[in-house]
XYZ file of C-alpha atoms in Angstrom:
607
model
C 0.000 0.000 0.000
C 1.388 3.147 -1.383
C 0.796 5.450 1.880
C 1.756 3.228 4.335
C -0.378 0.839 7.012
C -0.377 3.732 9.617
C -1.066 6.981 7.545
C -4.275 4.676 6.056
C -5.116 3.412 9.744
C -5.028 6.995 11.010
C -7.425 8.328 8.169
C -9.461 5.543 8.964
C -10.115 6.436 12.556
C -10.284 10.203 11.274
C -13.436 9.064 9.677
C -14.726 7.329 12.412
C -13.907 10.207 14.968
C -16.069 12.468 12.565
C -19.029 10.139 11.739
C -19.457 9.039 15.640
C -16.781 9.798 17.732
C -18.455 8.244 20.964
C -18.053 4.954 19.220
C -14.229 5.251 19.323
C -14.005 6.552 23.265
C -16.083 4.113 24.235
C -14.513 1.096 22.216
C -11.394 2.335 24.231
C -12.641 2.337 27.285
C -14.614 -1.771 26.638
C -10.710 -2.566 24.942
C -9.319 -1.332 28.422
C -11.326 -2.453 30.832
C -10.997 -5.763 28.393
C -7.016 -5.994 28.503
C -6.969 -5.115 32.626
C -9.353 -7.830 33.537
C -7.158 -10.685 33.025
C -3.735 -8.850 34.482
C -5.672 -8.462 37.629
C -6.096 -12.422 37.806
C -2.368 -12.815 37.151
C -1.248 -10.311 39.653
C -3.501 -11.998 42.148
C -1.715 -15.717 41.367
C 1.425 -13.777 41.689
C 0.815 -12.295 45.311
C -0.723 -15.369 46.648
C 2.016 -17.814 45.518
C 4.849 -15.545 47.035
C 2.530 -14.715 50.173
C 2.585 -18.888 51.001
C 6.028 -19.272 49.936
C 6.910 -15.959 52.709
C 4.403 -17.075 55.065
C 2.077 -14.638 54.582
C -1.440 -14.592 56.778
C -4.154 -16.477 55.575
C -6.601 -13.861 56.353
C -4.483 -10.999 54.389
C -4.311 -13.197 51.257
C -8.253 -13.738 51.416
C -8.810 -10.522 51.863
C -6.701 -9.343 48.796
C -8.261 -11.943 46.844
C -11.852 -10.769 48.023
C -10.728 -7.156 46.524
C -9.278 -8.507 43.316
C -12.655 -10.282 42.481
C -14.823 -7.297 43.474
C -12.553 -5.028 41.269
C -13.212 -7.426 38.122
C -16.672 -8.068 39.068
C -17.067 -4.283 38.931
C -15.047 -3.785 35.685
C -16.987 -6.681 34.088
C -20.242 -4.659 34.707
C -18.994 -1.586 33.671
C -17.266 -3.209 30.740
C -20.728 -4.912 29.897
C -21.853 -0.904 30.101
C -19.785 0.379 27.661
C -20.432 -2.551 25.503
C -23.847 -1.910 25.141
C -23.158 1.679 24.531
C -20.870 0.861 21.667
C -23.414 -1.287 19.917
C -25.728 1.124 19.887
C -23.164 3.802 18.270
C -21.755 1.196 15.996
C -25.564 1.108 14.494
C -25.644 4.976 14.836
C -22.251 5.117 13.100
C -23.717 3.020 10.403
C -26.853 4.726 10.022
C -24.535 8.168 9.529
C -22.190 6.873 6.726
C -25.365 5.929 4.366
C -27.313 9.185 5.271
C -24.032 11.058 4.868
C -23.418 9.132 1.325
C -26.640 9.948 0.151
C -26.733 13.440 1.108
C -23.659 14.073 -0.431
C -25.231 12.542 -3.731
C -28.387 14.868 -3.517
C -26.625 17.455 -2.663
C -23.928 17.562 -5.498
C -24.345 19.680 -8.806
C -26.043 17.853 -11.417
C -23.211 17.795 -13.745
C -21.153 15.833 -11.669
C -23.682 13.017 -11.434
C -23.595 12.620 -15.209
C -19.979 12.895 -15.087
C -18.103 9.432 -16.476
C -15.246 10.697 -14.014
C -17.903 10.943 -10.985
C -19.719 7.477 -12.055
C -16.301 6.039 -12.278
C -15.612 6.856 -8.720
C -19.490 5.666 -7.598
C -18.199 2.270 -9.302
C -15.406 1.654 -6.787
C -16.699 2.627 -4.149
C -19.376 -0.173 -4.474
C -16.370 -2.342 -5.629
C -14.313 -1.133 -2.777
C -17.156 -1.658 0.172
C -17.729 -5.675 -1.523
C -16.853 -9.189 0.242
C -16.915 -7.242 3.821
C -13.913 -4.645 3.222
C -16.220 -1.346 3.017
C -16.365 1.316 5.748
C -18.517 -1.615 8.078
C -15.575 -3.738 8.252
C -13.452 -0.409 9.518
C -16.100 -0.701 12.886
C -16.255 -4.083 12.794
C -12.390 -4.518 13.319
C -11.721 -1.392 15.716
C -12.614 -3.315 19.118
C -10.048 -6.012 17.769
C -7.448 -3.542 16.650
C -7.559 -1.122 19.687
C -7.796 -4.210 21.908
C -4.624 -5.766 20.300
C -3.061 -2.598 21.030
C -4.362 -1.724 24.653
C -3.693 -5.214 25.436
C 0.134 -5.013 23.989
C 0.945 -1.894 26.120
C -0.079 -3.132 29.460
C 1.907 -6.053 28.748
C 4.723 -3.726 27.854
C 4.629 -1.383 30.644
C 3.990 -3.981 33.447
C 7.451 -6.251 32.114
C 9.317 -2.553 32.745
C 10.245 -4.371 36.185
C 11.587 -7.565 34.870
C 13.767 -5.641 32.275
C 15.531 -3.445 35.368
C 16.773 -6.294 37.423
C 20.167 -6.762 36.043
C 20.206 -10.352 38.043
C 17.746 -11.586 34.787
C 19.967 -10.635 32.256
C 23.470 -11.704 33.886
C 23.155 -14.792 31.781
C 24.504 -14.122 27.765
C 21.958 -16.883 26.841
C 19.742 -14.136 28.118
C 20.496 -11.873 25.194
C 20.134 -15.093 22.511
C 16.789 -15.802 23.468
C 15.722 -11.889 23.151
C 17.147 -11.613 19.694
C 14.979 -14.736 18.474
C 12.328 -13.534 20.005
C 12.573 -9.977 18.427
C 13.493 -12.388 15.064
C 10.184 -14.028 14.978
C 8.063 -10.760 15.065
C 10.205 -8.885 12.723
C 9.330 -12.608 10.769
C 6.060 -12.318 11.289
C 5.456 -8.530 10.576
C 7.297 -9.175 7.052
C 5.247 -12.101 6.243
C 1.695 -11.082 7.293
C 2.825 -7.504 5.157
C 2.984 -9.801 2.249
C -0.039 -11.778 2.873
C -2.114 -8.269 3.163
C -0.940 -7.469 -0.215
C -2.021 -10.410 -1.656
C -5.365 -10.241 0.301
C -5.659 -6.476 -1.203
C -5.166 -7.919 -4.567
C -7.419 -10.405 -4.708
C -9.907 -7.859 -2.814
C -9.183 -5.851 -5.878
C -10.201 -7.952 -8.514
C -12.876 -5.988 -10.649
C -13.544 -9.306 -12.204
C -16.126 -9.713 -9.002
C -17.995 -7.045 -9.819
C -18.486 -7.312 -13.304
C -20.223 -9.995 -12.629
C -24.005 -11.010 -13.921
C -23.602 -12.233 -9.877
C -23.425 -8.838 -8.521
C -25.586 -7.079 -11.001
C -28.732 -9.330 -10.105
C -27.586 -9.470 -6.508
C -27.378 -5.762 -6.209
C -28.834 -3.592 -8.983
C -31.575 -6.011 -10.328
C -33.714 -6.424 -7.375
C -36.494 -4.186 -8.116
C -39.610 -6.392 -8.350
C -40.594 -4.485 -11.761
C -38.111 -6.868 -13.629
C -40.149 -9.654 -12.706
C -42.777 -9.188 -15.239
C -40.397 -9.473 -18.461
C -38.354 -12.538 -16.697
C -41.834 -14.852 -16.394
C -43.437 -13.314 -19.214
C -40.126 -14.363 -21.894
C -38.881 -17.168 -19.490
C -35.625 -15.619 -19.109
C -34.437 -18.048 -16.365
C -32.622 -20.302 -17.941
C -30.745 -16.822 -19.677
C -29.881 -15.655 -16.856
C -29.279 -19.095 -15.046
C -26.485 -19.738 -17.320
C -24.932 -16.554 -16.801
C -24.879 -16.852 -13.061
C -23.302 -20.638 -13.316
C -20.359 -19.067 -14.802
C -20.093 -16.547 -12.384
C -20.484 -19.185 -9.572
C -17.119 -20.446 -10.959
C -15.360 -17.457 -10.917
C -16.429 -17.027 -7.009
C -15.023 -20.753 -6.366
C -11.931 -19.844 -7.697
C -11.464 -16.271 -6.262
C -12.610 -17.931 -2.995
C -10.217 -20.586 -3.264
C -7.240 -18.001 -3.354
C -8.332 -16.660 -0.620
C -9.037 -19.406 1.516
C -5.048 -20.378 1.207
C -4.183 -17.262 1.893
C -5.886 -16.766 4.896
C -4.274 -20.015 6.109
C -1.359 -19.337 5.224
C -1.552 -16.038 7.039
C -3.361 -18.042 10.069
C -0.461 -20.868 10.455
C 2.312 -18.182 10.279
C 0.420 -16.092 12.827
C -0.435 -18.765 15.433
C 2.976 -20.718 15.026
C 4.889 -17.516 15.953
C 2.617 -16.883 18.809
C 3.192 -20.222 20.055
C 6.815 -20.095 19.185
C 6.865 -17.212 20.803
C 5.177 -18.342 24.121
C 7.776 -21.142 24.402
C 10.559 -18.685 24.503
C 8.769 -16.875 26.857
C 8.658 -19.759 28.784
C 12.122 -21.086 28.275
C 13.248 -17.240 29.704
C 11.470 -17.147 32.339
C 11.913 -20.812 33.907
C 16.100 -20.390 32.761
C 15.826 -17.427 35.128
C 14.051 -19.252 37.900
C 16.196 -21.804 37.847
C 19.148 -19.316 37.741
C 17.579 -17.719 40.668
C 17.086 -14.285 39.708
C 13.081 -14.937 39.791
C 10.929 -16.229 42.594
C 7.966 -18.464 42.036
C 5.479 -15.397 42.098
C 7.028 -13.819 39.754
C 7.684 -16.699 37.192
C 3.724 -17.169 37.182
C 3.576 -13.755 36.736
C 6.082 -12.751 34.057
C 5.212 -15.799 32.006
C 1.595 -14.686 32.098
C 2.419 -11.480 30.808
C 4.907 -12.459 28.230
C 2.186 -14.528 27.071
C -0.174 -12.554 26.387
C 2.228 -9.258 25.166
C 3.484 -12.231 22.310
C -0.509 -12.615 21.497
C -1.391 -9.161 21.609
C 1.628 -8.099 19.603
C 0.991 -10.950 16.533
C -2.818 -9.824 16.994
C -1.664 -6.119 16.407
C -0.015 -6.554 13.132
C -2.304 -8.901 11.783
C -5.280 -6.704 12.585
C -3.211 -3.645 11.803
C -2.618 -5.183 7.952
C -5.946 -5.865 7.285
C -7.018 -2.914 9.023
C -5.143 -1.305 6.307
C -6.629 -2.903 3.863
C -10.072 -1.691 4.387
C -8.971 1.582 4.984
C -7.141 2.043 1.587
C -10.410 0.884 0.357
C -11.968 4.334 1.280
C -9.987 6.381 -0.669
C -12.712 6.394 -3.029
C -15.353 7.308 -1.057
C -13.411 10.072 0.990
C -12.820 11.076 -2.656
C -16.562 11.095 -3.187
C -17.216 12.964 0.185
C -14.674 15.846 -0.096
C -15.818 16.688 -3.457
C -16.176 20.175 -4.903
C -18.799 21.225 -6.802
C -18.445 22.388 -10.193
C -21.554 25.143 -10.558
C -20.274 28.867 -9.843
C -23.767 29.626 -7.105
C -23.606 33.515 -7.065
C -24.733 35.786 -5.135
C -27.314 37.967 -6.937
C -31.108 37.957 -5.891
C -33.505 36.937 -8.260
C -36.100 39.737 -8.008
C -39.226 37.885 -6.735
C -41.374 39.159 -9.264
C -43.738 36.540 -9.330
C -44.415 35.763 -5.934
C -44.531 39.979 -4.928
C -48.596 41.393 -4.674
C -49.187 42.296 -7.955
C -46.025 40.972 -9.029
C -45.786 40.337 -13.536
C -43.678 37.514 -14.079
C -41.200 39.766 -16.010
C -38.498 37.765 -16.407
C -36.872 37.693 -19.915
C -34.638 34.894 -20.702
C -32.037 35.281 -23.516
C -29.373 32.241 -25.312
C -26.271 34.161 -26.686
C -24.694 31.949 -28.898
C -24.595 29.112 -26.197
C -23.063 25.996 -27.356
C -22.788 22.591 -25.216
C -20.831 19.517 -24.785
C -21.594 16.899 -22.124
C -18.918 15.995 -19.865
C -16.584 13.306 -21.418
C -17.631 13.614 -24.898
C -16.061 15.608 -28.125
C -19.234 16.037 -29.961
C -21.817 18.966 -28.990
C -25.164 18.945 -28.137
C -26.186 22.155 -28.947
C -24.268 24.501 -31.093
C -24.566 28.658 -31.693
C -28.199 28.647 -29.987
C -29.458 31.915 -30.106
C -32.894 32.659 -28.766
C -34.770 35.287 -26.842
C -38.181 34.284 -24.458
C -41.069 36.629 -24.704
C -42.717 36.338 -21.567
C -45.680 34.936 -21.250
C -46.343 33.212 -24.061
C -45.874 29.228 -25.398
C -42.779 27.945 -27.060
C -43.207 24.961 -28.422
C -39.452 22.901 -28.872
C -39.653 20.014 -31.437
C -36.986 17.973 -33.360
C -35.991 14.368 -33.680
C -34.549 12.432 -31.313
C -31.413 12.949 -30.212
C -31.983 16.798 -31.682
C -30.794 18.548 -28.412
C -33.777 19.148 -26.971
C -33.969 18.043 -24.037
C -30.274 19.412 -23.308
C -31.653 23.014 -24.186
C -33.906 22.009 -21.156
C -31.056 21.610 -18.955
C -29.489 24.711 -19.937
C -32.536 26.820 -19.427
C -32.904 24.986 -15.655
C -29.193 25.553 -15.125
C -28.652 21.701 -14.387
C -25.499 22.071 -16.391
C -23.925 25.322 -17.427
C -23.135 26.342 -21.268
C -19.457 25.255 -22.752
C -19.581 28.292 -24.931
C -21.907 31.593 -24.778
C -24.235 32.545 -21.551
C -27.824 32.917 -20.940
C -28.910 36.019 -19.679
C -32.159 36.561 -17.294
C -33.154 40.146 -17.570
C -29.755 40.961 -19.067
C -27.151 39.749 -16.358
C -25.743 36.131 -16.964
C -27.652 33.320 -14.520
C -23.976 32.334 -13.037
C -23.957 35.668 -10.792
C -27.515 34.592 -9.735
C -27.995 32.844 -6.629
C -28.152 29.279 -7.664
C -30.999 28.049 -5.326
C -33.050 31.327 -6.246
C -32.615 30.924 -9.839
C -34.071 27.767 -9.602
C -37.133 28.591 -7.799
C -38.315 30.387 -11.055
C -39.074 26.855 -12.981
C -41.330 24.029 -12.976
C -40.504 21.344 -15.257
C -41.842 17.890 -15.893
C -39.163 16.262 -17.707
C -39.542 13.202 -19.600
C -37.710 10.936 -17.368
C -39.366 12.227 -14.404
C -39.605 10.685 -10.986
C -42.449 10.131 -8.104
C -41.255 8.971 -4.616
C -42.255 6.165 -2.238
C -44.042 8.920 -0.371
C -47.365 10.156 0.173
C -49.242 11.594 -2.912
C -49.996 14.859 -1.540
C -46.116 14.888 0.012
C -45.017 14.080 -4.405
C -47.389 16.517 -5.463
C -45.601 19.492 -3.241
C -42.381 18.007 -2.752
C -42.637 19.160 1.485
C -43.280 17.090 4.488
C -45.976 19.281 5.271
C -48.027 20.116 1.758
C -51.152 22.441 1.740
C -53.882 19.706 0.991
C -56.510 22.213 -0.578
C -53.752 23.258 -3.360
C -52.872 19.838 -3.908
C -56.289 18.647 -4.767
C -56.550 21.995 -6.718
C -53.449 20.852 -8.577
C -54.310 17.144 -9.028
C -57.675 18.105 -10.216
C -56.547 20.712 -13.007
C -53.652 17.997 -13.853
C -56.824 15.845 -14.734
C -56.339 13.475 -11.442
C -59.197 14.462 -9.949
C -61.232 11.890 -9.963
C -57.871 9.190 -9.280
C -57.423 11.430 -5.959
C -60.963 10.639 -5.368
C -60.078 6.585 -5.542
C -57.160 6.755 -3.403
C -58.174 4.600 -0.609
C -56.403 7.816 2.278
C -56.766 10.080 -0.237
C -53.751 12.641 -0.551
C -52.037 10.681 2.404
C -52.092 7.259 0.321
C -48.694 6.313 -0.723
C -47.348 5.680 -3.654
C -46.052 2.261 -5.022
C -44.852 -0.638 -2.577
C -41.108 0.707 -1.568
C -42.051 1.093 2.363
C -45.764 0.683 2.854
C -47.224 -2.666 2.041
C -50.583 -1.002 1.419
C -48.717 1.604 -1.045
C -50.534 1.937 -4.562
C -49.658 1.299 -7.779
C -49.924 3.431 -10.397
C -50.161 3.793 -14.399
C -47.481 5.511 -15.956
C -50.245 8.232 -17.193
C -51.181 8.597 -13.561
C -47.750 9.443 -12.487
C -47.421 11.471 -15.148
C -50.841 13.620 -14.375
C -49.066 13.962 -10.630
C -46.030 14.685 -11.911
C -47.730 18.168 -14.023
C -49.488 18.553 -10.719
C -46.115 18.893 -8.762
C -45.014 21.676 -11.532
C -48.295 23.257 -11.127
C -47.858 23.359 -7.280
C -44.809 25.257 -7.297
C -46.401 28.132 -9.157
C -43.391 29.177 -11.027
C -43.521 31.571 -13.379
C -41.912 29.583 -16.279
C -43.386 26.065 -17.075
C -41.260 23.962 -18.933
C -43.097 20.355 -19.838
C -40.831 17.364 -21.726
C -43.213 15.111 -23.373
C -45.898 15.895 -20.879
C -48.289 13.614 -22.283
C -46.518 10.734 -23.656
C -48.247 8.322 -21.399
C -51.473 9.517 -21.754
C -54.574 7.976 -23.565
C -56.291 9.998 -26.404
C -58.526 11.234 -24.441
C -56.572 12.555 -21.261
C -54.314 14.123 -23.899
C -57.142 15.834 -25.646
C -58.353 17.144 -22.080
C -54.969 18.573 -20.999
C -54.685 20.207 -24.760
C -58.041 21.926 -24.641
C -57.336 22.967 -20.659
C -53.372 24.068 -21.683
C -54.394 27.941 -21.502
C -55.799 27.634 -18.211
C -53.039 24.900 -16.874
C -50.261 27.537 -17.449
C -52.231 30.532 -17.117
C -50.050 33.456 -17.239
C -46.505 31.715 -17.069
C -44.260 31.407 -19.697
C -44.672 28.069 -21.174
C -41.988 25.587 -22.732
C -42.884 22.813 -24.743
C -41.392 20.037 -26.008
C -43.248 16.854 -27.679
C -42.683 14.684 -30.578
C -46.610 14.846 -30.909
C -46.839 17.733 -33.242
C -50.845 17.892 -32.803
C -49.776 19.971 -29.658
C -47.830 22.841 -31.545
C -51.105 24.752 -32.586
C -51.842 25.416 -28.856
C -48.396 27.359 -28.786
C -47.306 30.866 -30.021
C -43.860 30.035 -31.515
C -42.079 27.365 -32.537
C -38.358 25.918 -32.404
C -37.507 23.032 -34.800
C -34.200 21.591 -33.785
C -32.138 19.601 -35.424
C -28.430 17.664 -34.604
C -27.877 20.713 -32.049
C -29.375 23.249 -33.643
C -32.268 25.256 -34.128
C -32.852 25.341 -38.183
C -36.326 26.969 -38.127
C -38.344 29.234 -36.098
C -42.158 30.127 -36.215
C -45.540 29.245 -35.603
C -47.464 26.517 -36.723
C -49.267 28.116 -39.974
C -46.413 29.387 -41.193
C -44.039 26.452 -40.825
C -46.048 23.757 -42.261
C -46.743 25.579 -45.462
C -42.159 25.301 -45.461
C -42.410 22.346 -47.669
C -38.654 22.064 -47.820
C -38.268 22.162 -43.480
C -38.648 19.849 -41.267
C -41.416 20.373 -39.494
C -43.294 19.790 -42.557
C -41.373 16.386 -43.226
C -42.279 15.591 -39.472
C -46.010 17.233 -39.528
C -46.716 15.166 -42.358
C -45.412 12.113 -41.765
C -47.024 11.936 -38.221
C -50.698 12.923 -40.193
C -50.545 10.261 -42.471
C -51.531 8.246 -39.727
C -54.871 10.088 -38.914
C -56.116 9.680 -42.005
């Protein structure tokens, strides 16, 4: 690992300290209380066997003994305490990472979360929190880890005696068995190093997550799939692709399965290797004697367990490591920047003021765009002035740039060339949140939530229920509200409440003009508003589109041409461009243009 185990380690707990940092004091305090409880029992065999060998009183042994149990009796409830308290912040610290994760994706400019560079970084962090190395494993190892090393500095400061009596080390044999002993754990540091890099490689196979295993474990879940698996018996299909995948696992499982016991046989011989020199040292010097019986029961006690905390330490420390190289990505993800200058100008609030004119006027200087990891633009040398109040109606092919002149408009991305200007200063010296207030837009590829309809319809915790049943009802849901079976409180689909309701995609869509209604903004922007519509729901928000947008500037854009006479002007785009401009009367008598190539060949049909 590039940084080294302890720079990683330390970053680690960084992020621990800041998501919870109760969980780390009182994983401490359990790994204390932990390490002291057994040093009291060996101190206590210690004292008693030199109090019989110097004749101590019965009565003064029992009594110390009496103390010793109370004091772990006492630890062991407290440690039991703290226990319980860390549980409950290991949940809370848990709980914080994924709200903290998700936040930070909300939260983000939009261009970032189309970005291949920002989708490339989402991808390893799911790769890098697989097969139990992700930011759970970093709480699930600290009790070990800080134990280890609690444990492995009591040891060490309580042998501080045993290394100032020159009698012990009189002996050069003395001297031999401390340089094995130091030999062994330098052994066993350099080997377990090596076995954590071959644990982080195989960790770091993106083979894994490639896999048709992880895509239907993790992504393909949604119960909507269901349908088109029964309905075209696509078992077998995607049988077959999980056997082979099933393989790969054995395999990748295999490797690590030897690695881990190679790693496990190294680790426990040197412990015990180690124990039997601490052994051999501490009888030589009894027998020598420069120890007396107390204080061979309690020096090999302690060497014992200092040689298991200290193999436990390195081990843990490796693989604790491991998993914290494996955040890099998402502390990547979390410190972030975003890329959208916000501004500081007030929009003026002319729409929401008493007696206020929705005078905004919206103007594209020669704006040109490119989206982020492509060489090929969009839109190119759009130039294009909005009279307020009136209906724009944006048509073109697929793939025309339509939708991307959306984005623009909304300020979801910003332009790679030109500006747009509202009321003649450029939206980037607006205040971004303000600026955005000023839309509602019902894009194509809208989305409703597992929420409460009235909650979708105004987007708040707390919506005003008259104005949502206003809105449903001039979105043509009217009499759908009227069905729900809690009315604006029922929610929608299955996600968290089993008596959520399904609905059509022309529902969702009738809520989803209702939510751009709600807002009352004073421009209305509506992508393919009625694509999922029947005939007849279509011909009923046509013939109510006046009174739907009222007096708000309205943008249009539909592949249904039929819904161009109910606009003012017209934009016909075409590969990133707009190549003609009017209203419906006068572009369809443009033989040569496209919208009369598109008009017709969408009449043809009707007749």
């Amino acid at each position: 690992m590039k940084n080294g185990k302890w720079r990683k380690t330390g970053t680690a707990l960084k992020l621990l300290w800041d998501m919870d940092r109760w969980l780390l004091i009182h994983t401490l305090i359990v790994s204390l209380i932990k390490s002291v409880n057994p040093f009291i029992g060996i101190f206590l065999s210690a004292y008693i066997l030199d109090g019989l060998q110097a004749g101590e009183e019965i009565r003064r042994l029992l009594l110390v003994s009496v103390v010793c149990v109370a004091a772990v009796f006492l630890l062991s409830v407290l440690q039991a305490y703290f226990q319980k308290l860390r549980e409950v912040h290991t949940n809370m610290c848990g709980k914080t990472f994924d709200t903290l994760m998700s936040m930070k994706t909300i939260a983000m400019d939009y261009p970032l979360l189309d970005s291949p560079a920002v989708n490339d970084i989402r991808t390893r962090i799911q790769h890098d929190n697989n097969w139990g190395a992700g930011f759970y494993s970093l709480v699930w190892q600290l009790p070990l880890l800080l134990g280890s090393a609690v444990t492995a500095l009591i040891s060490l400061g309580t042998l501080i005696p045993l290394f100032l009596n020159s009698r012990v080390f009189a002996d050069v044999s003395v001297l031999a068995l401390l340089i094995l002993f130091g030999v062994v754990i330098v052994f066993q540091m350099w080997f377990e190093a090596g076995s954590n890099k071959e644990l982080f490689r195989l960790l770091d196979d993106d083979s894994l997550d490639k896999s048709y295993l992880g895509y239907f474990l993790w992504k393909d879940q949604d119960y909507h799939y269901g349908k088109d698996i029964r309905i075209y018996g696509a078992k077998p299909l995607i049988e077959s692709k999980l056997e082979g995948d099933v393989r790969i696992k054995e395999k990748w499982t295999g490797k690590l399965v030897v690695n881990n016991m190679k790693a496990g046989f190294v680790s426990n011989f040197s412990a015990g290797f180690l124990q039997m020199l601490a052994y051999i040292f501490v009888v030589s010097r009894a027998v020598a004697g420069a120890l007396g019986v107390g204080s061979v029961v309690k020096y090999a006690g302690i060497i014992y367990r200092f040689s298991q905390a200290i193999a436990h330490v390195f081990l843990i420390l490796d693989e604790y490591a491991v998993s914290s190289d494996r955040q890099s990505s998402t502390l990547e993800y979390l410190n972030m920047e975003d890329v959208l200058p916000k501004g500081t100008l007030p929009v003026e609030k002319r729409a929401f003021c008493e007696g206020g004119d929705n005078d905004y006027e919206i103007e594209f200087r020669d704006v040109s765009f490119r989206y982020p990891g492509s060489d090929s633009y969009a839109l190119k040398h759009i130039n294009m002035k909005f009279d307020v109040g009136r209906r724009l109606a944006v048509v073109g092919k697929n793939g025309s740039g339509k939708t991307t002149f959306i984005k623009l408009l909304c300020r979801l991305y910003d332009p790679t060339q030109g500006e747009i200007l509202l009321n003649g200063i450029n939206i980037k010296k607006y205040d971004y949140d303000e600026y955005m207030r000023i839309f509602s837009v019902v894009f194509q590829d809208f989305k409703l939530f597992s929420f409460g309809l009235g909650q979708n319809v105004a987007a708040s915790v707390e919506p005003d229920e008259e104005r949502v049943r206003a809105c449903l009802t001039k979105a043509g849901f009217g009499e759908g509200m009227n069905k729900m079976p809690e009315g604006i409180q029922t929610c929608l689909y299955k996600d968290f409440e089993e008596s959520g309701v399904e609905i059509s995609g022309g529902e969702a869509q009738k809520i989803a003009l209702a939510r751009a209604l709600y807002k009352d903004a004073p421009f209305i922007i509506l992508d393919e508003p009625t694509a999922a519509l029947d005939p007849v729901a279509e011909y009923e928000i046509y013939s109510k589109f006046n009174e739907i947008v009222e007096d708000k500037t309205a943008i249009y854009i539909s592949h249904r041409l039929s819904s161009c006479r109910f606009c003012d002007e017209i934009a016909v785009f075409e590969k990133g461009e707009i190549i003609q401009r009017g209203n419906h009367e006068e572009l369809v008598l443009d033989e040569d243009g496209t919208y009369y190539e598109l008009w017709h060949a969408q009449a043809r049909y009707y007749k």
